[in-house]
Amino acid sequence: MTSYSCCLILLLFTWNTAAYGPNQRAQKKGDIILGGLFPIHFGVAAKDQDLKSRPESVECIRYNFRGFRWLQAMIFAIEEINSSPTLLPNMTLGYRIFDTCNTVSKALEATLSFVAQNKIDSLNLDEFCNCSEHIPSTIAVVGATGSGISTAVANLLGLFYIPQVSYASSSRLLSNKNQFKSFLRTIPNDEHQATAMADIIEYFRWNWVGTIAADDDYGRPGIEKFREEAEERDICIDFSELISQYSDEEEIQQVVEVIQNSTARVIVVFSSGPDLEPLIKEIVRRNITGKIWLASEAWASSSLIAMPEFFRVIGSTIGFALKAGQIPGFREFLQKVHPKKSTNNGFAKEFWEETFNCYLPDGSKPSPASTSFHKGHEEGLGAGNGTSAFRPPCTGDENITSVETPYMDYTHLRISYNVYLAVYSIAHALQDIYTCTPGKGLFTNGSCADIKKVEAWQVLKHLRHLNFTNNMGEQVDFDEFGDLVGNYSIINWHLSPEDGSVVFEEVGHYNVYAKKGERLFINENKILWGGFSKEVPFSNCSRDCLPGTRKGIIEGEPTCCFECVDCPDGEYSDETDASACDKCPEDYWSNENHTSCIPKQIEFLAWTEPFGIALTLFAVLGIFLTSFVLGVFTKFRNTPIVKATNRELSYLLLFSLLCCFSSSLFFIGEPQNWTCRLRQPAFGISFVLCISCILVKTNRVLLVFEAKIPTSLHRKWWGLNLQFLLVFLCTFVQIVICVIWLYTAPPSSYRNHELEDEIIFITCHEGSLMALGFLIGYTCLLAAICFFFAFKSRKLPENFNEAKFITFSMLIFFIVWISFIPAYASTYGKFVSAVEVIAILAASFGLLACIFFNKVYIILFKPSRNTIEEVRCSTAAHAFKVAARATLRRSNVSRKRSNSLGGSTGSTPSSSISSKSNHEDPFPLPACAERQRQQQRGCKQKVSFGSGTVTLSLSFEEPQKNAMASRNAKRRNSLEAQNSDDSLMRHRALLPLQ
């Protein structure tokens, strides 16, 4: 049974070896064997397998010079390690390298060779089989190139835990360690590359792009990641297409139609060169220009695409390239290749034939001619295109340096360096096994692996914990996903002025280690768009919105297709293509163009504005007039009129009016906290003091003329001290209201932003409208009481009839403050203060004019009326009228009583007052001059009423005889009118008080 198994496995291995003959591999024996998978060809020939005969392996076509250079990099690294005295001493590394032909089938075919050899070794058949040509099992594989190929290989190698270190497969799917257990790589995964692409688009302010991806495990995941990044940056995708090198012509035509009809100028392509080549050829045939191509690393430097004849179509390409490395001695090694010298390299013969377009006459069939190959300064994908023509024989003396091919382009070693690094990674893992100290190993109980019998899974374990420094001084260690984090160079395609070839100019870099927002650097001065222009192309669905506008959504269109909408008032945008307008700070407002914010206009009732100046002038005028009146009253303080108006209270009243006029000035100017807290109490207390003085004056005069004969108690009640006490008590109530207000809810300065958008009104926040209402209400209450007493006193003697003017002043006061309430409620901003100032000034001028202007006029312009006789005469006349009314009223009552008793008529015999009925019109009292003349001898007055006439006599002597005259008058009047009304006696008795 064992022999049968041995023969079966050997048969399988023999079949696999037959498929890969000596000329289809590079192989060298060693103590430890490394496998290699490289794309020596770009594809396989299409062949219909009808299964009428045994299927044969398909033929690989289109030679890849870059692939052969990568293979040479692996061989160079192995030979360098074998010659190293420090790395794996006394150990020789061998290799078995196969061509994948850039297809999954060929790669799996080669992978089966690795697996089969490992299975033979695991069966320990040496004792049963004579395996003289036995090759040790492959403990690690370097490769493959494409992500799709590496995915298939990794699935197979992972079953046997054979480590696979790829140098070019960047698909992010391969980071999934649950599915790809033994996969590692020396190239960054595409997640960073997709992010970098989105960052470039955002950098150039593009938002309308198309995407094309290879229909494999490289293109699909890469473009999916790009879509995620684009969505985060508000980048819209107009179209998204999949391509393949095996797509038929109809599919290619359809994709080209989409590209041609799209308004997106930027096209993001995640693909390899071979997959993209058919599409580019069709685009060139149709001459579709003006597109910007954003290339992934797999084709950004491909010599299949970067050809001069394609440049007019894809000359605006910006792509990513891996960081270039340094391999000392590699250039010389590449130049030493020769079919006769490279006996271990079965691909050298075909390389020589493709390079010099000849065939080696060793009895083998000559290779197809390849007359088209191309140089690229970066590691592009070069190819030899087969034709049916036969080549001339090679001499073997050809000079490799005389021909320009991608093989000799070692100026920027990117993938080649990744191959070199992959080999050294495996070598350092083996070195760790070689130098492992028992008890400190990575396996059970700290054990170490035996380097002479090392197995693939043991190498994988050490690769996962690898940490070494490469020849460039950089630290190399695989992360938990088996990846190496690396940076990208950003290149732009230029046309060489020397030979017309396509060169790759480095215009920036992308540092994945930097902070987000700082990773991308681009030198725009080095970029040429279309090979000549410096102007950045436009690739947006809509034109940029200028500062002062924002993007508005168009219904049914992608978010990148928008209309420009002006920013509303109070908002601004200072950048182009703003998604939203920013709201201005609270104290700012947008300018006319909405491109910035300017400070809001600040308004208050200022001293310098015309309205403020006018109110200030009126207030100053009021202060001047009040001061003038106060000066007049002070100068003429001993005149009868000043005395008759209670000069002490008049002084206090004038002082309160000065305070009223002055309080209005607190409402002008920029409101501060202290002015806000002072102005209303100042106004309220000033007016209450003023109204209290008027109230006490009016009440005193009324009590004097309506009281009975005064006693000492009356004189005490009407004393000056008590008057001031009443004024103080009335004012104290207002003071208490203000103190409570300032303590509980003090007014303060307030910046009002709500009334008008562009203006800040600096006003006073009153704190409590209820307190303001109490303040004004209490003032109005005192004014109402004052009005009541003044109205009752309206018929007092002429010199005491200031009650009329007080009545008028109170009416003006009420009209002003009743009008003030709706005006105050309906205005805003600085006009609130203006309304209150106007009300204060109007009320103050009304009080000043009505109460004092008439007296000042008499004092200054009618001095003849400012005498004691004038005052007494008018007082006596008032007394006569009151007494006559009372006497006549009592006489009529007596007559009616007599008529009811005897029907007789007559007068009281003892009375000297005659009453007679008549219907004549009443006659006025004599003029004051006449009264003064009569006063020298005794004055007899005749007072007429509608129902009779009463004759009274009263004499006035010189001031020094007043007392005697008063007593004589009393005696005489007592004899003449014993039944006269007590009111007559009251007014006579009160005359000396005046």
mmCIF file of N, CA, C and O in Angstrom, residues 432-433 435-449 461-462 465:
data_model
loop_
_atom_site.group_PDB
_atom_site.id
_atom_site.type_symbol
_atom_site.label_atom_id
_atom_site.label_comp_id
_atom_site.label_asym_id
_atom_site.label_seq_id
_atom_site.Cartn_x
_atom_site.Cartn_y
_atom_site.Cartn_z
ATOM 1 N N ASP A 432 16.495 33.455 12.809
ATOM 2 C CA ASP A 432 15.979 33.390 14.177
ATOM 3 C C ASP A 432 15.855 31.932 14.638
ATOM 4 O O ASP A 432 16.115 31.617 15.808
ATOM 5 N N ILE A 433 15.456 31.072 13.704
ATOM 6 C CA ILE A 433 15.377 29.646 14.038
ATOM 7 C C ILE A 433 16.772 29.087 14.283
ATOM 8 O O ILE A 433 17.013 28.308 15.215
ATOM 9 N N THR A 435 19.441 30.625 15.307
ATOM 10 C CA THR A 435 20.089 31.139 16.529
ATOM 11 C C THR A 435 19.226 30.971 17.763
ATOM 12 O O THR A 435 19.546 31.530 18.815
ATOM 13 N N CYS A 436 18.131 30.243 17.633
ATOM 14 C CA CYS A 436 17.198 30.103 18.761
ATOM 15 C C CYS A 436 17.864 29.364 19.917
ATOM 16 O O CYS A 436 18.562 28.364 19.726
ATOM 17 N N THR A 437 17.641 29.864 21.117
ATOM 18 C CA THR A 437 18.144 29.248 22.341
ATOM 19 C C THR A 437 17.040 28.421 22.970
ATOM 20 O O THR A 437 15.941 28.965 23.216
ATOM 21 N N PRO A 438 17.264 27.131 23.230
ATOM 22 C CA PRO A 438 16.221 26.310 23.859
ATOM 23 C C PRO A 438 15.743 26.944 25.164
ATOM 24 O O PRO A 438 16.539 27.413 25.973
ATOM 25 N N GLY A 439 14.455 26.927 25.330
ATOM 26 C CA GLY A 439 13.841 27.562 26.496
ATOM 27 C C GLY A 439 13.371 28.961 26.218
ATOM 28 O O GLY A 439 12.588 29.526 26.985
ATOM 29 N N LYS A 440 13.846 29.557 25.105
ATOM 30 C CA LYS A 440 13.420 30.911 24.739
ATOM 31 C C LYS A 440 12.771 30.931 23.359
ATOM 32 O O LYS A 440 12.607 31.986 22.759
ATOM 33 N N GLY A 441 12.436 29.769 22.876
ATOM 34 C CA GLY A 441 11.837 29.685 21.548
ATOM 35 C C GLY A 441 10.372 30.078 21.553
ATOM 36 O O GLY A 441 9.771 30.358 22.590
ATOM 37 N N LEU A 442 9.780 30.069 20.369
ATOM 38 C CA LEU A 442 8.384 30.487 20.193
ATOM 39 C C LEU A 442 7.404 29.319 20.294
ATOM 40 O O LEU A 442 6.193 29.539 20.224
ATOM 41 N N PHE A 443 7.934 28.125 20.477
ATOM 42 C CA PHE A 443 7.039 26.980 20.465
ATOM 43 C C PHE A 443 6.798 26.475 21.889
ATOM 44 O O PHE A 443 7.215 27.104 22.865
ATOM 45 N N THR A 444 6.150 25.337 21.990
ATOM 46 C CA THR A 444 5.730 24.808 23.286
ATOM 47 C C THR A 444 6.914 24.689 24.238
ATOM 48 O O THR A 444 7.975 24.158 23.873
ATOM 49 N N ASN A 445 6.700 25.209 25.449
ATOM 50 C CA ASN A 445 7.710 25.163 26.508
ATOM 51 C C ASN A 445 8.998 25.865 26.117
ATOM 52 O O ASN A 445 10.074 25.514 26.584
ATOM 53 N N GLY A 446 8.879 26.862 25.200
ATOM 54 C CA GLY A 446 10.048 27.627 24.783
ATOM 55 C C GLY A 446 10.986 26.861 23.892
ATOM 56 O O GLY A 446 12.162 27.227 23.766
ATOM 57 N N SER A 447 10.494 25.804 23.292
ATOM 58 C CA SER A 447 11.361 24.978 22.444
ATOM 59 C C SER A 447 11.661 25.675 21.136
ATOM 60 O O SER A 447 10.982 26.622 20.741
ATOM 61 N N CYS A 448 12.664 25.208 20.445
ATOM 62 C CA CYS A 448 13.100 25.778 19.169
ATOM 63 C C CYS A 448 12.929 24.744 18.055
ATOM 64 O O CYS A 448 12.948 23.531 18.284
ATOM 65 N N ALA A 449 12.806 25.260 16.849
ATOM 66 C CA ALA A 449 12.723 24.390 15.680
ATOM 67 C C ALA A 449 14.131 23.962 15.248
ATOM 68 O O ALA A 449 15.112 24.679 15.474
ATOM 69 N N LYS A 461 5.532 30.917 11.814
ATOM 70 C CA LYS A 461 5.478 31.401 13.184
ATOM 71 C C LYS A 461 6.533 32.479 13.411
ATOM 72 O O LYS A 461 6.265 33.533 14.011
ATOM 73 N N HIS A 462 7.753 32.246 12.935
ATOM 74 C CA HIS A 462 8.814 33.226 13.129
ATOM 75 C C HIS A 462 8.629 34.466 12.258
ATOM 76 O O HIS A 462 9.051 35.564 12.654
ATOM 77 N N HIS A 465 6.553 37.028 13.994
ATOM 78 C CA HIS A 465 7.249 37.725 15.073
ATOM 79 C C HIS A 465 8.556 38.355 14.588
ATOM 80 O O HIS A 465 9.449 38.636 15.374
#
